Tab-separated table of N, CA and C in Angstrom:
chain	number	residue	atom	x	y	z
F	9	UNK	N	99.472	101.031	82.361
F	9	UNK	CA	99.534	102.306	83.041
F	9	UNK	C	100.599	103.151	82.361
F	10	UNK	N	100.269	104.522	82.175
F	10	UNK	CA	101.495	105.374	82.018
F	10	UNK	C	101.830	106.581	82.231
F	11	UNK	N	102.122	107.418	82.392
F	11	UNK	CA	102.590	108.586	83.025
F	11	UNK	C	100.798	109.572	82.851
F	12	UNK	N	100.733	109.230	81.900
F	12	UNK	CA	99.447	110.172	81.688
F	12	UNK	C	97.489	109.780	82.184
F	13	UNK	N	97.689	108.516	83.041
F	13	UNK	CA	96.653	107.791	83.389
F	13	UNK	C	97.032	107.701	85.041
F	14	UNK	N	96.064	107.807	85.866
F	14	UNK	CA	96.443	107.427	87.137
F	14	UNK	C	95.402	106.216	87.476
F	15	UNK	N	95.763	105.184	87.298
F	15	UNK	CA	94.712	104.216	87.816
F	15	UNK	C	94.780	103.716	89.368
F	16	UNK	N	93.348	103.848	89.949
F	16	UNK	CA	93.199	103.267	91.119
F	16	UNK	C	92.314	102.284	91.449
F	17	UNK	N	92.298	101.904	92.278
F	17	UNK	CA	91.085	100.867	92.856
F	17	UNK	C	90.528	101.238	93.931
F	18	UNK	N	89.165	101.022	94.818
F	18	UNK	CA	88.417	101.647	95.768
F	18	UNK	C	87.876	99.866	96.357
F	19	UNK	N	87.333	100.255	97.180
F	19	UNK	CA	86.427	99.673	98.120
F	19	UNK	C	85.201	100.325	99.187
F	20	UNK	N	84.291	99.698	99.103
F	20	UNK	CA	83.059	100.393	99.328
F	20	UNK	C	82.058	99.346	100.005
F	21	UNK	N	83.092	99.642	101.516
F	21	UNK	CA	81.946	98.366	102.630
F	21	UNK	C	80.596	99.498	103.108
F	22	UNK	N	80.040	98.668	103.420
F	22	UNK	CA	79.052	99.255	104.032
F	22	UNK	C	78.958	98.578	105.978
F	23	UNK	N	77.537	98.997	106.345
F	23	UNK	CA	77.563	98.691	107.805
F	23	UNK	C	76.839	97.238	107.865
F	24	UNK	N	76.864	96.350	108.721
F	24	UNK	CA	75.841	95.152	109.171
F	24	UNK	C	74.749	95.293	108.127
F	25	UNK	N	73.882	95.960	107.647
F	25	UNK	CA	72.622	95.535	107.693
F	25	UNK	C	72.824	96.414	106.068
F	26	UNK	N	73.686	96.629	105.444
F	26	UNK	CA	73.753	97.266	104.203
F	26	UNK	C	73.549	98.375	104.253
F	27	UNK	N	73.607	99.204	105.382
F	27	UNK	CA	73.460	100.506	105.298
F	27	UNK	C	74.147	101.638	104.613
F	28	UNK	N	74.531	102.699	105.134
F	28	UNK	CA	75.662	103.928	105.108
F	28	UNK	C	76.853	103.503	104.892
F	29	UNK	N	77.457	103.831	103.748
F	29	UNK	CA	79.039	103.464	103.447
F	29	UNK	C	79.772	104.535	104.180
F	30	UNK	N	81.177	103.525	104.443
F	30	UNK	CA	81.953	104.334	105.449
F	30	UNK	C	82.638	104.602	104.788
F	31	UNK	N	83.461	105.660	104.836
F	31	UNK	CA	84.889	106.273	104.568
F	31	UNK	C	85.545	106.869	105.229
F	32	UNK	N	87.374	107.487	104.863
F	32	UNK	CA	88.075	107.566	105.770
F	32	UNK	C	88.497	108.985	105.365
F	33	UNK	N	89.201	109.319	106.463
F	33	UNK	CA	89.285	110.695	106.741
F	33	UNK	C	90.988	111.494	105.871
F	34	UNK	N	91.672	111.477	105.081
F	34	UNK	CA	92.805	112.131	104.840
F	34	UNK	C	93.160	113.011	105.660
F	35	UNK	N	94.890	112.697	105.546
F	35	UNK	CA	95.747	113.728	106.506
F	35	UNK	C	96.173	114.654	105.791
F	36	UNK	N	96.211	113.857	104.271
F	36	UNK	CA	96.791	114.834	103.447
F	36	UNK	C	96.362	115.513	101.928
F	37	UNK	N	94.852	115.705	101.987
F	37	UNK	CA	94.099	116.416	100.912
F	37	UNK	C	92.962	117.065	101.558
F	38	UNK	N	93.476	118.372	101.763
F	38	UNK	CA	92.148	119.144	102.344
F	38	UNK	C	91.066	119.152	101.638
F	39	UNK	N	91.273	119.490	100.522
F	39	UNK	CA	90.178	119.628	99.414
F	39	UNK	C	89.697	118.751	98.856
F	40	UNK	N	89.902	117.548	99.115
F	40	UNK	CA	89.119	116.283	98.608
F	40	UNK	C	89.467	115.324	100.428
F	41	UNK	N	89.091	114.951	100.783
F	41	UNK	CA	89.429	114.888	102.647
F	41	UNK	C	88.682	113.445	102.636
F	42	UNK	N	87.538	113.430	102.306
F	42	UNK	CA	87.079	111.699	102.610
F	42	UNK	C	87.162	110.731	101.400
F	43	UNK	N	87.479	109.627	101.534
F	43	UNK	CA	87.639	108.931	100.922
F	43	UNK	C	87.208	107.513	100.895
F	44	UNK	N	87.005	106.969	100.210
F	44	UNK	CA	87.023	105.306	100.087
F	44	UNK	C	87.996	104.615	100.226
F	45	UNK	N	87.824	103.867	100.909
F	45	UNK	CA	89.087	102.500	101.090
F	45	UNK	C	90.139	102.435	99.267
F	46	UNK	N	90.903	102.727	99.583
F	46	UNK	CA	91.743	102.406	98.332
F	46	UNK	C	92.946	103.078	98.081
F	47	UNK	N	92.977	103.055	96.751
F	47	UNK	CA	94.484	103.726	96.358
F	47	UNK	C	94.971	103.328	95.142
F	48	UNK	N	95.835	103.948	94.848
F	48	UNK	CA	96.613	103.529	93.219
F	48	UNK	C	97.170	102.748	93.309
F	49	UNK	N	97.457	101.614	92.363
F	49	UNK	CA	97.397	100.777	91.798
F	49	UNK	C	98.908	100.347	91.179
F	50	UNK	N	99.560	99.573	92.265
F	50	UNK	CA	100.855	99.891	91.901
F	50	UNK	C	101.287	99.187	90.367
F	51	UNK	N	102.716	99.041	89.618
F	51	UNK	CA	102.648	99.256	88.159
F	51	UNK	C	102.578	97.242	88.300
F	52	UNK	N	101.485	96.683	86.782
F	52	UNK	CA	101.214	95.422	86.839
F	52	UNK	C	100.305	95.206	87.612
F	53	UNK	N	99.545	95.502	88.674
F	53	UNK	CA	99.057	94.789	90.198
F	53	UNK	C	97.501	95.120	89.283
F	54	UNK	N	97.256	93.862	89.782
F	54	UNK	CA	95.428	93.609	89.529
F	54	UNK	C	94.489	94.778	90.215
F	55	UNK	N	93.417	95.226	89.502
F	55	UNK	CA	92.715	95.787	90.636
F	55	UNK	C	91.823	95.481	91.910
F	56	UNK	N	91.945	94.226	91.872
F	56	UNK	CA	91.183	93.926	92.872
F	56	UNK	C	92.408	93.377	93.806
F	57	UNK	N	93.446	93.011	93.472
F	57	UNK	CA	94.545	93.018	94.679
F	57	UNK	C	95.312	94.104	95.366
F	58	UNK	N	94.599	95.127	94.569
F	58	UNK	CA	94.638	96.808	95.350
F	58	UNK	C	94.332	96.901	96.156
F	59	UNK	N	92.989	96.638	96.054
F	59	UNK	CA	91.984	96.320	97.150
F	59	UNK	C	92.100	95.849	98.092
F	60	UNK	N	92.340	94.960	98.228
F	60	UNK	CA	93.137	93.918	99.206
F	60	UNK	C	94.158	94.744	99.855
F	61	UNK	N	95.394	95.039	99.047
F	61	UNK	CA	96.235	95.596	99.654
F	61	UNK	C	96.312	97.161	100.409
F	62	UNK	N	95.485	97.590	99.967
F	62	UNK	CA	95.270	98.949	100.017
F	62	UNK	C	93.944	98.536	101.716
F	63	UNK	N	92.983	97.547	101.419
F	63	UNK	CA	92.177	97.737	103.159
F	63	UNK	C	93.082	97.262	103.770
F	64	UNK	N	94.319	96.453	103.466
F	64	UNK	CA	95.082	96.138	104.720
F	64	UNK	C	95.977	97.035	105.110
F	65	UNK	N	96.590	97.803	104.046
F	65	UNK	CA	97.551	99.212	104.240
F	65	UNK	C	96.596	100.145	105.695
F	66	UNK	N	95.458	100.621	104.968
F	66	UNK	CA	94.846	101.935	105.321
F	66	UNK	C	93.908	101.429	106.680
F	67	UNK	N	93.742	99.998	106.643
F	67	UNK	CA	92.281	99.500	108.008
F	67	UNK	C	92.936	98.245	108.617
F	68	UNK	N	94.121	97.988	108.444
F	68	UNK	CA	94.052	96.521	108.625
F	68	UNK	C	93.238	95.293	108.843
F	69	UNK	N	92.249	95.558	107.635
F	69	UNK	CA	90.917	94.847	107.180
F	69	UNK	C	91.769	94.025	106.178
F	70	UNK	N	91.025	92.622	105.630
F	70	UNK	CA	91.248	91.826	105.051
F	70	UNK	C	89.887	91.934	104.135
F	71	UNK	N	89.922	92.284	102.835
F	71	UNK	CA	88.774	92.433	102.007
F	71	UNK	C	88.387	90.932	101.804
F	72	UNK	N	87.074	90.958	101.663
F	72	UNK	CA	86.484	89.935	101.620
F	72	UNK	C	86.299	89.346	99.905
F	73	UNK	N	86.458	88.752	98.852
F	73	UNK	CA	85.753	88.493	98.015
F	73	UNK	C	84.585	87.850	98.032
F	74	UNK	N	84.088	87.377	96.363
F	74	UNK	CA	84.760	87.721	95.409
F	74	UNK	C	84.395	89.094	94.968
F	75	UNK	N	85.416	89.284	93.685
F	75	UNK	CA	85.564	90.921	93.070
F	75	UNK	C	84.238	91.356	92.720
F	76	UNK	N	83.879	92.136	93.435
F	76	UNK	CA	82.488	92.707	92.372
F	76	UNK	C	82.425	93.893	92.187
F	77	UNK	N	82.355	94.812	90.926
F	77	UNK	CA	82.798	95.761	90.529
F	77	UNK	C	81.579	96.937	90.669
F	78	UNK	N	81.310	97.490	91.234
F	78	UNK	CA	80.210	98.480	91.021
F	78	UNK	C	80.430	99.508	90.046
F	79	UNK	N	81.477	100.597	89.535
F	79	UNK	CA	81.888	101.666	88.907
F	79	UNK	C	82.916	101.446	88.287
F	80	UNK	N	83.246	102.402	87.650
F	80	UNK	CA	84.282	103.129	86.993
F	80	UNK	C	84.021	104.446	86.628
F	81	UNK	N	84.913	104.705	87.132
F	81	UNK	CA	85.210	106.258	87.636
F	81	UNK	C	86.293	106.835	86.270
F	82	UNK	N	85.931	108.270	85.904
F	82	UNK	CA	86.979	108.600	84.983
F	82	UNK	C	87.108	109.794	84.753
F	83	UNK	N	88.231	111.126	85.364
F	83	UNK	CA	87.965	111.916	85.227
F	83	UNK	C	89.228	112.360	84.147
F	84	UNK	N	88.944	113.678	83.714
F	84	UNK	CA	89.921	114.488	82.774
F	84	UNK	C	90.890	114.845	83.489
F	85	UNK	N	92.042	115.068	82.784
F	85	UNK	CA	92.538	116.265	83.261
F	85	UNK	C	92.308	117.661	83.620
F	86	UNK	N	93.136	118.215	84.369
F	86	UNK	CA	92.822	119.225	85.095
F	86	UNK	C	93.898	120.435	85.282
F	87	UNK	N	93.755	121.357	85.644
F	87	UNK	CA	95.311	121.994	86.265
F	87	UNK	C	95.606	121.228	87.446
F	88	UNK	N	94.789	120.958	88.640
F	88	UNK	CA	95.774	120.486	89.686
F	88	UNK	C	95.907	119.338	89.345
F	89	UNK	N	95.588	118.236	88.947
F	89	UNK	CA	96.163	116.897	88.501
F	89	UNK	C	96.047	116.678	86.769
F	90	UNK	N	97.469	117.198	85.866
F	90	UNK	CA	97.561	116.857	84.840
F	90	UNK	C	97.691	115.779	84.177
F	91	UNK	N	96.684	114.764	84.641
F	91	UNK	CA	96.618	113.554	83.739
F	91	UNK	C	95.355	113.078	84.353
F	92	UNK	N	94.824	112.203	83.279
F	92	UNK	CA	93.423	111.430	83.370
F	92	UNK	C	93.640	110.529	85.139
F	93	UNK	N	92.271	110.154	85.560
F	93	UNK	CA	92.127	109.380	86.683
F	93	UNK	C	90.911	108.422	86.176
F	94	UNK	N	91.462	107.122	86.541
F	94	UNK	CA	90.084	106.127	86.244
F	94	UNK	C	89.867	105.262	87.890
F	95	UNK	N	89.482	105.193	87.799
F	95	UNK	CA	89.118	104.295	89.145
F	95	UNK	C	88.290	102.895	89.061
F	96	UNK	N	88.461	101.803	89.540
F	96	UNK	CA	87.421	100.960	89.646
F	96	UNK	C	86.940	100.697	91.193
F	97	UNK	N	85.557	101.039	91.519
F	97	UNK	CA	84.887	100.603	92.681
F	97	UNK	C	84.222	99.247	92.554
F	98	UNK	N	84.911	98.981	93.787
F	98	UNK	CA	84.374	96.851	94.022
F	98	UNK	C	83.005	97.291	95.526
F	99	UNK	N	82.457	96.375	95.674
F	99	UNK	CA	81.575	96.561	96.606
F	99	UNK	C	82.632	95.953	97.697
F	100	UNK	N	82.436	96.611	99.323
F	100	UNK	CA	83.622	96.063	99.990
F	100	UNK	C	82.710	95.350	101.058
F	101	UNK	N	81.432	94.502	101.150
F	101	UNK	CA	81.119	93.918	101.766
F	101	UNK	C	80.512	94.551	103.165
F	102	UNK	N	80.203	93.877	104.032
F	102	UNK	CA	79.452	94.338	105.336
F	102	UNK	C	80.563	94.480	106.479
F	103	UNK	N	80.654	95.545	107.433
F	103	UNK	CA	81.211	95.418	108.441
F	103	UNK	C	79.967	95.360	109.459
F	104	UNK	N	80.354	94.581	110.731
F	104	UNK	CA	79.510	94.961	111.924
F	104	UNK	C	80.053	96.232	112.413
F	105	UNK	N	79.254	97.103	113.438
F	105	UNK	CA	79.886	97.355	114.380
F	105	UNK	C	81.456	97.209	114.946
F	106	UNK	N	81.643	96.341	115.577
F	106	UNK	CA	82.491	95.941	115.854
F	106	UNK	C	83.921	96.113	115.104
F	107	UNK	N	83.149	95.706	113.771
F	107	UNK	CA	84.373	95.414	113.047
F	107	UNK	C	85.155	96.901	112.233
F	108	UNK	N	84.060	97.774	112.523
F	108	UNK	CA	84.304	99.156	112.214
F	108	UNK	C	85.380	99.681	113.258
F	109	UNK	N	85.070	99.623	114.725
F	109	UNK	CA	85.614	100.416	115.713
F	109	UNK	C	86.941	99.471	115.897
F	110	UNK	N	86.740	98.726	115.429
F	110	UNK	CA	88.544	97.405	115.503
F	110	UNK	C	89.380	98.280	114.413
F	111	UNK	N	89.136	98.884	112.890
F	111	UNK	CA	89.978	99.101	111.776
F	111	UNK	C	90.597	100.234	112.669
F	112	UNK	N	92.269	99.730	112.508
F	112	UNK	CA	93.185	100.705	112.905
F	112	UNK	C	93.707	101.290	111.459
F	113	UNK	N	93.847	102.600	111.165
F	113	UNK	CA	93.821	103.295	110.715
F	113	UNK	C	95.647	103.761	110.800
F	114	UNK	N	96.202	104.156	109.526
F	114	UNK	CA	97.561	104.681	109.242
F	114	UNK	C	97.607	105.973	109.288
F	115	UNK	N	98.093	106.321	110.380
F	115	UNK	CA	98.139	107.674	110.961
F	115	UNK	C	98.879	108.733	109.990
F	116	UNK	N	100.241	107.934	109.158
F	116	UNK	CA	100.515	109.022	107.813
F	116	UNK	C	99.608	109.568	106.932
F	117	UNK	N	98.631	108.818	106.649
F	117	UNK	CA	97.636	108.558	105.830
F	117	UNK	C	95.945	109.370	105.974
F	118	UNK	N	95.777	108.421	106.976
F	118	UNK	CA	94.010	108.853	107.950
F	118	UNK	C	93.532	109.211	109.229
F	119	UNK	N	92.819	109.702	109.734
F	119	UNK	CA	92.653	110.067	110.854
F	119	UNK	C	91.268	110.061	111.420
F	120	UNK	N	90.714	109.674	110.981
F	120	UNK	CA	88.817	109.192	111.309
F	120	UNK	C	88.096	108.204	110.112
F	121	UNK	N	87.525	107.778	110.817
F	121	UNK	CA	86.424	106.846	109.854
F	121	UNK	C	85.090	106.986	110.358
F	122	UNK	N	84.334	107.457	109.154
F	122	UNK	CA	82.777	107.727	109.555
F	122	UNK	C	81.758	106.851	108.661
F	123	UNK	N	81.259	106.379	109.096
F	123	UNK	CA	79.580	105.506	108.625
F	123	UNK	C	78.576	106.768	108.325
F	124	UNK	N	78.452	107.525	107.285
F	124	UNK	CA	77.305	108.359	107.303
F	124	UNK	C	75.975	108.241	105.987
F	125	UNK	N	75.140	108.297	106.111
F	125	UNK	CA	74.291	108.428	105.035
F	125	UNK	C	74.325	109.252	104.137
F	126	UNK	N	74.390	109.050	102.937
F	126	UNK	CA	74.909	109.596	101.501
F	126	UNK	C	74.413	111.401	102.029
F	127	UNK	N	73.641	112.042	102.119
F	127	UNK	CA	72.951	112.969	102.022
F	127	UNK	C	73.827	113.554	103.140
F	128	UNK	N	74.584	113.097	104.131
F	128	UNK	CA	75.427	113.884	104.944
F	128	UNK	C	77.099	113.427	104.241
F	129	UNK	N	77.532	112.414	103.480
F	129	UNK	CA	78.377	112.255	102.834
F	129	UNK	C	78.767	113.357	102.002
F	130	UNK	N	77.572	113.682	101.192
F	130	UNK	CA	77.081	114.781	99.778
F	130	UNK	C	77.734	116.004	100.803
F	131	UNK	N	77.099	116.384	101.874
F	131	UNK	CA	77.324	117.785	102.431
F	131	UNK	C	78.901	117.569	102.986
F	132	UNK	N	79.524	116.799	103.168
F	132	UNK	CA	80.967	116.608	103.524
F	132	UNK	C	81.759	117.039	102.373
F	133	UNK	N	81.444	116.474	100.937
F	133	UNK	CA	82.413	116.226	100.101
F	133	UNK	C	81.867	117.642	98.397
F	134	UNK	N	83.021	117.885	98.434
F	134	UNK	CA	83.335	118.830	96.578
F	134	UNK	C	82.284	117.957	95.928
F	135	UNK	N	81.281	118.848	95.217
F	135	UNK	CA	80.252	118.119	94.347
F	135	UNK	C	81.209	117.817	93.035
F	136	UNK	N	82.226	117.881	92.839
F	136	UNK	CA	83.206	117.195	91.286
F	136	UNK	C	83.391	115.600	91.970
F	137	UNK	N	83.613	115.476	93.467
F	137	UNK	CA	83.978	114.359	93.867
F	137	UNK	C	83.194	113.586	93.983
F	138	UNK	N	81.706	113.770	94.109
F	138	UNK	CA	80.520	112.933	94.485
F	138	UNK	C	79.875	111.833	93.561
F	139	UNK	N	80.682	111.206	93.246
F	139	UNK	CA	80.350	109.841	92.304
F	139	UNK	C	79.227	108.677	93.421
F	140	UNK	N	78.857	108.944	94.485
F	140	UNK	CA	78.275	108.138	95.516
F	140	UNK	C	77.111	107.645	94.782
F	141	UNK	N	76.438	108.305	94.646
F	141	UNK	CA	74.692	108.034	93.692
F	141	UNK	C	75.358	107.215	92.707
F	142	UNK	N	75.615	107.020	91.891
F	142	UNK	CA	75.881	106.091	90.916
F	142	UNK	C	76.602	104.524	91.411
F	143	UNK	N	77.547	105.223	92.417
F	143	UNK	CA	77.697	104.030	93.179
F	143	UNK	C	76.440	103.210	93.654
F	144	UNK	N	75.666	103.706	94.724
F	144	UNK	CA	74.882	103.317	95.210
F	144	UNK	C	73.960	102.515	94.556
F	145	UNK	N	73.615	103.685	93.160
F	145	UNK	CA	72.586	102.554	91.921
F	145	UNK	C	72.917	101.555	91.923
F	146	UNK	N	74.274	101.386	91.513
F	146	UNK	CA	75.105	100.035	91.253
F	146	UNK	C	74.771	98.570	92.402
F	147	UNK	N	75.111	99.425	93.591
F	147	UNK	CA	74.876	98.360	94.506
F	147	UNK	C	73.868	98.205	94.680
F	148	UNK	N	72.453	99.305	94.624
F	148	UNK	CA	71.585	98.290	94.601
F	148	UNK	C	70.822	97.633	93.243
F	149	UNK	N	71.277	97.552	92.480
F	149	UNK	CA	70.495	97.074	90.974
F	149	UNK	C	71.772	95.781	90.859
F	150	UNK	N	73.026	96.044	91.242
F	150	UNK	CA	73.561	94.898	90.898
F	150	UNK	C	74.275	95.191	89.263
F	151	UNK	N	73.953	96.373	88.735
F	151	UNK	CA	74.489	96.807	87.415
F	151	UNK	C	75.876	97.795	87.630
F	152	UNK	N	76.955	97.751	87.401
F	152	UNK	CA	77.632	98.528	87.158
F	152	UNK	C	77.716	100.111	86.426
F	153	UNK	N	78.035	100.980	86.968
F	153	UNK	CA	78.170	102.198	86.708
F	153	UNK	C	78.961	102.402	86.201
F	154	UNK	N	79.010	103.791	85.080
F	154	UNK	CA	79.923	104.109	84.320
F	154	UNK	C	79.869	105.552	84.474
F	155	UNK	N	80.706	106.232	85.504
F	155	UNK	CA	80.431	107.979	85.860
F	155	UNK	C	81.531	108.519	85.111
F	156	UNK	N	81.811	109.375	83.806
F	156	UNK	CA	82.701	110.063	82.757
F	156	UNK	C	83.174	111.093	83.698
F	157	UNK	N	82.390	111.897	84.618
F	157	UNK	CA	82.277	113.430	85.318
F	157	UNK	C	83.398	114.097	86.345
F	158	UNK	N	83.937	112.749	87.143
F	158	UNK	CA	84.694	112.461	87.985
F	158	UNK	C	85.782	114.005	87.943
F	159	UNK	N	85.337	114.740	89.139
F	159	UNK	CA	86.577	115.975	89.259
F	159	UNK	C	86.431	117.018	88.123
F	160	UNK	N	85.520	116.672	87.070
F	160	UNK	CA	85.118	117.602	85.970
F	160	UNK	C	84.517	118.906	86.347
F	161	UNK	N	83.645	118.778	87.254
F	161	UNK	CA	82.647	119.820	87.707
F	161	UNK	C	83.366	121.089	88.248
């Protein structure tokens, strides 16, 4: 890692039955506001123990393995964030019900968590941010994605 790279890690559960991926709500980015389970990647730390650390930070969820990588995410620089962003998305497994309305949530941090279907996800979120479709390929083909576009648009 170095001053000019921001690396993060994500997670990307879905509901019981493989449905609608959930994400969480930011307190503190209007302009990019929902998000995936995750976060940067502190300096040395594996990405998949991000993961880990980051659903227990933000859901007090315990990620399930093993690592399975759906994406990589990679955007340019920009004016509002002057340095590259890469990301790696892991698939974050099934929640029930249940196990959705249990994740307590870090109030510095988040403030809702929604289960919605990509096509109301899409209408929530900045089309630079919408790496979801490629995700999704991923999870269902089982092939990893490689999205360059990330925040470009």
């Amino acid at each position: 890692m170095n001053a000019e790279t921001s690396p993060t890690a994500a997670a990307e559960p879905r509901d019981a039955a493989g449905g609608p991926p959930l994400q969480l709500h930011s307190v503190y980015s209007p302009g990019h506001s929902w998000h995936m389970i995750g976060g940067a990647m502190d300096l040395g730390e594996r990405p998949w123990d991000a993961v880990v650390r980051e659903c227990r930070e933000e859901t007090g969820m315990t990620a399930a393995g093993p690592p399975r990588l759906l994406a990589t995410v990679h955007g340019q620089p920009r004016e509002q964030r002057p340095y590259s962003a890469l990301r790696l998305i892991f698939y974050g497994g099934r929640l029930t019900a249940e196990q959705v309305r249990g994740i307590t949530l870090d109030p510095r941090e988040r403030d809702e968590v929604r289960v919605l279907p990509l096509a109301e996800w899409e209408a929530l979120m900045p089309a630079r941010d919408f790496a979801r479709r490629a995700v999704e390929e991923a999870r269902r083909t089982g092939v990893a994605a490689y999205v360059d576009t990330w925040g470009n648009a």
